[in-house]
Each structure stands twice: as C-alpha cells, then as structure tokens.
Short mmCIF file of N, CA and C in Angstrom, two decimals:
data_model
loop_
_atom_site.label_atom_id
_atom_site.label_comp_id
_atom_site.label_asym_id
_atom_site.label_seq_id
_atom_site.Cartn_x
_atom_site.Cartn_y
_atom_site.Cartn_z
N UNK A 1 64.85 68.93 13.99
CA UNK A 1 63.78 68.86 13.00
C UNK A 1 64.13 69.71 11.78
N UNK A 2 65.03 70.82 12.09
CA UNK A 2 65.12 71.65 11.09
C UNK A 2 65.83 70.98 9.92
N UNK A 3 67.41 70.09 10.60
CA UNK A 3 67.96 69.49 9.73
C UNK A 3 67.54 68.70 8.97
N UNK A 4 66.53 67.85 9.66
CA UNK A 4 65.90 66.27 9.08
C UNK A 4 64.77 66.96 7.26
N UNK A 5 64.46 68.38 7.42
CA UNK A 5 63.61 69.12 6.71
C UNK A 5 64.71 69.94 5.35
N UNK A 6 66.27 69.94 5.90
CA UNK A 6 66.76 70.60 5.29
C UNK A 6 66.30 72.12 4.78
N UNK A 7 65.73 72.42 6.25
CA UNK A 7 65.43 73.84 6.07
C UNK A 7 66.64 74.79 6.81
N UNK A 8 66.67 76.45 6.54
CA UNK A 8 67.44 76.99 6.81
C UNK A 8 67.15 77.98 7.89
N UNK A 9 67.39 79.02 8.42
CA UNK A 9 66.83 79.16 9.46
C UNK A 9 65.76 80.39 8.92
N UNK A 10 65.73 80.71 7.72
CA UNK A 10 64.71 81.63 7.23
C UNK A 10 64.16 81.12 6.73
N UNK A 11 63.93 80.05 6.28
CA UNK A 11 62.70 78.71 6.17
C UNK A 11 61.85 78.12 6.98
N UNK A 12 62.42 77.55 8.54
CA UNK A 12 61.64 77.77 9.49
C UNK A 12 60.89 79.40 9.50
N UNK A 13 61.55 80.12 9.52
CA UNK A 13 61.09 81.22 10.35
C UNK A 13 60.03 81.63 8.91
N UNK A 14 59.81 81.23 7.97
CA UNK A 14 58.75 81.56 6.89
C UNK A 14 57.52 80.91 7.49
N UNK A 15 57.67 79.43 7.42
CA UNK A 15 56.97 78.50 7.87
C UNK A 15 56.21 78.56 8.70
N UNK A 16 56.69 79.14 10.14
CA UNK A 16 56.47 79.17 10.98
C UNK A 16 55.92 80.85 11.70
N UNK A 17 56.04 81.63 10.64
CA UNK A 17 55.28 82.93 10.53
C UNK A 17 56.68 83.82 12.05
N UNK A 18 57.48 83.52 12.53
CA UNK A 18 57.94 83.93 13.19
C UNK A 18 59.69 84.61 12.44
N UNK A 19 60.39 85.14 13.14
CA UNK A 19 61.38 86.37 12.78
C UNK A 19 62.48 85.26 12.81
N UNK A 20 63.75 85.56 11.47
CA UNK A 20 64.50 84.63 11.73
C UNK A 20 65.38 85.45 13.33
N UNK A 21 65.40 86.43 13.65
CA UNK A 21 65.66 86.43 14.68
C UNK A 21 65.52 85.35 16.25
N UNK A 22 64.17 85.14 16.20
CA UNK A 22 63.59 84.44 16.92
C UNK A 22 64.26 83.07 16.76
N UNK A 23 64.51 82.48 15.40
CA UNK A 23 65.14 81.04 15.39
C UNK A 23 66.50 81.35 16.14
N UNK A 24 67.75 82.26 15.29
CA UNK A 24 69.27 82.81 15.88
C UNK A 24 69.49 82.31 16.88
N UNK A 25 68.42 83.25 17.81
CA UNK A 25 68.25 83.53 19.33
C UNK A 25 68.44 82.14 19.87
N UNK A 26 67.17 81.07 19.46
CA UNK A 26 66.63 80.73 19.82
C UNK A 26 67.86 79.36 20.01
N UNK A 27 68.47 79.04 18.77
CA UNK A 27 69.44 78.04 18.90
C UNK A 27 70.79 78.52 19.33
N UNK A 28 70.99 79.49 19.26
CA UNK A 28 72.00 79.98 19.86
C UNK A 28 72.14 80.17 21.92
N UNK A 29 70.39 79.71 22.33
CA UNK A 29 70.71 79.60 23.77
C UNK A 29 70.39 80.69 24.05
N UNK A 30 70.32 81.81 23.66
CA UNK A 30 69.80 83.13 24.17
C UNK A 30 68.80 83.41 25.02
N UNK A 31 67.66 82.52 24.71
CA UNK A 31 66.27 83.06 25.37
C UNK A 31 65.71 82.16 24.99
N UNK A 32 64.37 81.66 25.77
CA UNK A 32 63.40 80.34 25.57
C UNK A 32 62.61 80.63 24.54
N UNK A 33 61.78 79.66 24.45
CA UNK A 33 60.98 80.25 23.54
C UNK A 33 59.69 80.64 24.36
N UNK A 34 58.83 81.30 23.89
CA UNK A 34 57.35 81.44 24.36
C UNK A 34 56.25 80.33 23.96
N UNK A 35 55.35 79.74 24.99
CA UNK A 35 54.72 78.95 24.42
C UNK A 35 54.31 79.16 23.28
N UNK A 36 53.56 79.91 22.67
CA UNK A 36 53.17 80.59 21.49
C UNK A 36 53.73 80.30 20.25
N UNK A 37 55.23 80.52 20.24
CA UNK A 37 56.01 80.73 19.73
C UNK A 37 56.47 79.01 18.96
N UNK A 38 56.99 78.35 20.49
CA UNK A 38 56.86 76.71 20.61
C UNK A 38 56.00 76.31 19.41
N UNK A 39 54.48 76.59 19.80
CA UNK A 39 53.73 75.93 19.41
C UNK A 39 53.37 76.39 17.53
N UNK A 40 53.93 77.39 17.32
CA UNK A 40 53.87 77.86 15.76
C UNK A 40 55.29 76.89 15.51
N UNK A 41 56.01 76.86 15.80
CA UNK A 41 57.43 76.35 15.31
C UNK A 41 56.88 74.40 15.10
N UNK A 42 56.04 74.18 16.40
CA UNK A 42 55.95 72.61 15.69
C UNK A 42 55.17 72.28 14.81
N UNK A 43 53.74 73.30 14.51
CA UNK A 43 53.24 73.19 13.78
C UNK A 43 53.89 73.35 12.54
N UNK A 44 54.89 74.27 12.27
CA UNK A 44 55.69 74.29 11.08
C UNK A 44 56.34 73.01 10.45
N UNK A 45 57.05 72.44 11.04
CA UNK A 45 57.97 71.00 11.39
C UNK A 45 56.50 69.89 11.21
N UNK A 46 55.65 69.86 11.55
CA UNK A 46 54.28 69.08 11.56
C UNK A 46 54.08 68.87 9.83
N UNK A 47 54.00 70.25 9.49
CA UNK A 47 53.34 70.40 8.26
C UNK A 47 54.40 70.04 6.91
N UNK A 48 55.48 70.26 7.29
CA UNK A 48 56.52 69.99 7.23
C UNK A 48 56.83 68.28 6.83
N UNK A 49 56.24 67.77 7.68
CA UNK A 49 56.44 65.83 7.39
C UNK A 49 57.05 65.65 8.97
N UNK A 50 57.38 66.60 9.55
CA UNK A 50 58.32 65.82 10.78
C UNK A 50 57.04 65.56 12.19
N UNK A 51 57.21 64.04 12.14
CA UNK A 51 56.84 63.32 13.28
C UNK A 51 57.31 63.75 14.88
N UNK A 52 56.21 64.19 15.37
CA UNK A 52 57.27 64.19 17.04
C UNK A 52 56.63 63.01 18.05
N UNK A 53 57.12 61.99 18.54
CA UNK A 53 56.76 61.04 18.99
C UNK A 53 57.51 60.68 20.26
N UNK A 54 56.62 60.75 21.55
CA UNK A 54 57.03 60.32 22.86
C UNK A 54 57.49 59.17 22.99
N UNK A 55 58.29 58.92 23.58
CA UNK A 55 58.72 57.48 23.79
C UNK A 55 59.24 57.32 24.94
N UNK A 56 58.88 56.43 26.00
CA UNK A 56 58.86 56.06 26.88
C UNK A 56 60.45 55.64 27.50
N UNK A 57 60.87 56.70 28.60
CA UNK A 57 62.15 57.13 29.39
C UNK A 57 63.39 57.10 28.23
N UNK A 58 62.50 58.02 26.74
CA UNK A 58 63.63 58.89 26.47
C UNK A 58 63.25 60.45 26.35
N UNK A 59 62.21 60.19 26.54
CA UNK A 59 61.07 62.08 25.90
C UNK A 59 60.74 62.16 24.22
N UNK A 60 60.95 62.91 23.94
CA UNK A 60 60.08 63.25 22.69
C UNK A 60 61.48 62.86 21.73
N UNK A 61 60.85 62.30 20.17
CA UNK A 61 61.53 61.58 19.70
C UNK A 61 61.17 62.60 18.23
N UNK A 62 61.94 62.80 16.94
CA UNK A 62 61.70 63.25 15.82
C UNK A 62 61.78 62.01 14.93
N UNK A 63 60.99 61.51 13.70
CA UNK A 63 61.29 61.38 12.67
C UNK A 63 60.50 62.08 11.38
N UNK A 64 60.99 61.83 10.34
CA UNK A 64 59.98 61.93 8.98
C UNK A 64 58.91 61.53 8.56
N UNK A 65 57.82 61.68 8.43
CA UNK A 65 56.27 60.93 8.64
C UNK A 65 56.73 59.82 6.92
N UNK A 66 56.35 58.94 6.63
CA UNK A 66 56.35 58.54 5.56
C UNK A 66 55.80 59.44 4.48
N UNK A 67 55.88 59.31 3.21
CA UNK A 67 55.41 60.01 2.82
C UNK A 67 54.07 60.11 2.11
N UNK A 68 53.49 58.17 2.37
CA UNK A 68 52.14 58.34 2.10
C UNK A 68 51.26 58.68 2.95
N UNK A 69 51.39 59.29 4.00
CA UNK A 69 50.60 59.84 5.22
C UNK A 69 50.42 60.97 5.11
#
C-alpha cells in the first residue's frame, strides 16, 4: 500500500501518527505489529485512496479507490 501511495516510510509514519521506527521494524520482519498499531496504519492507507478488498481464496487484496469516490 505504501508503494501504490508513493509514500516513504516517514510518510506513513506521519499519516499514521506512529514512529518511523515502528514502520523499519515493522517491514524489516522484526516484530508484529500491535492491533492498535495495524489499525492506525490502515486507516492511514484508507485515507490515503488505498482500497483493501477481500477476495475470495486469495485474502485481502489492495487497490487505489478511483478518484471520484
């Protein structure tokens, strides 16, 4: 999502009110995230334009919301 946004990882982590530490970590495999945490990061990506959409026996799917939505 981050790429599709062309954000950087101190862009998420603005966005998303959390430490760019927390992103590093976070893609680097280090440590999970906290639900909490999860749930500020999609809201970021949400607000953002990025779509997260289930899809049936593949899991959760990303695109770009159009942009008249």
């Amino acid at each position: 999502a981050r790429g599709l946004l062309d954000w950087t990882q101190v862009d998420l982590a603005d966005h998303a009110a959390v430490s760019r530490s927390t992103i590093r970590d976070y893609e680097g495999k280090h440590h999970e995230l906290h639900r909490a945490t999860e749930a500020q990061l999609r809201l970021a990506f949400e607000n953002g334009g990025v779509a997260f959409i289930e899809v049936e026996g593949k899991g959760t799917c990303i695109c770009l919301r159009p942009a008249s939505e």
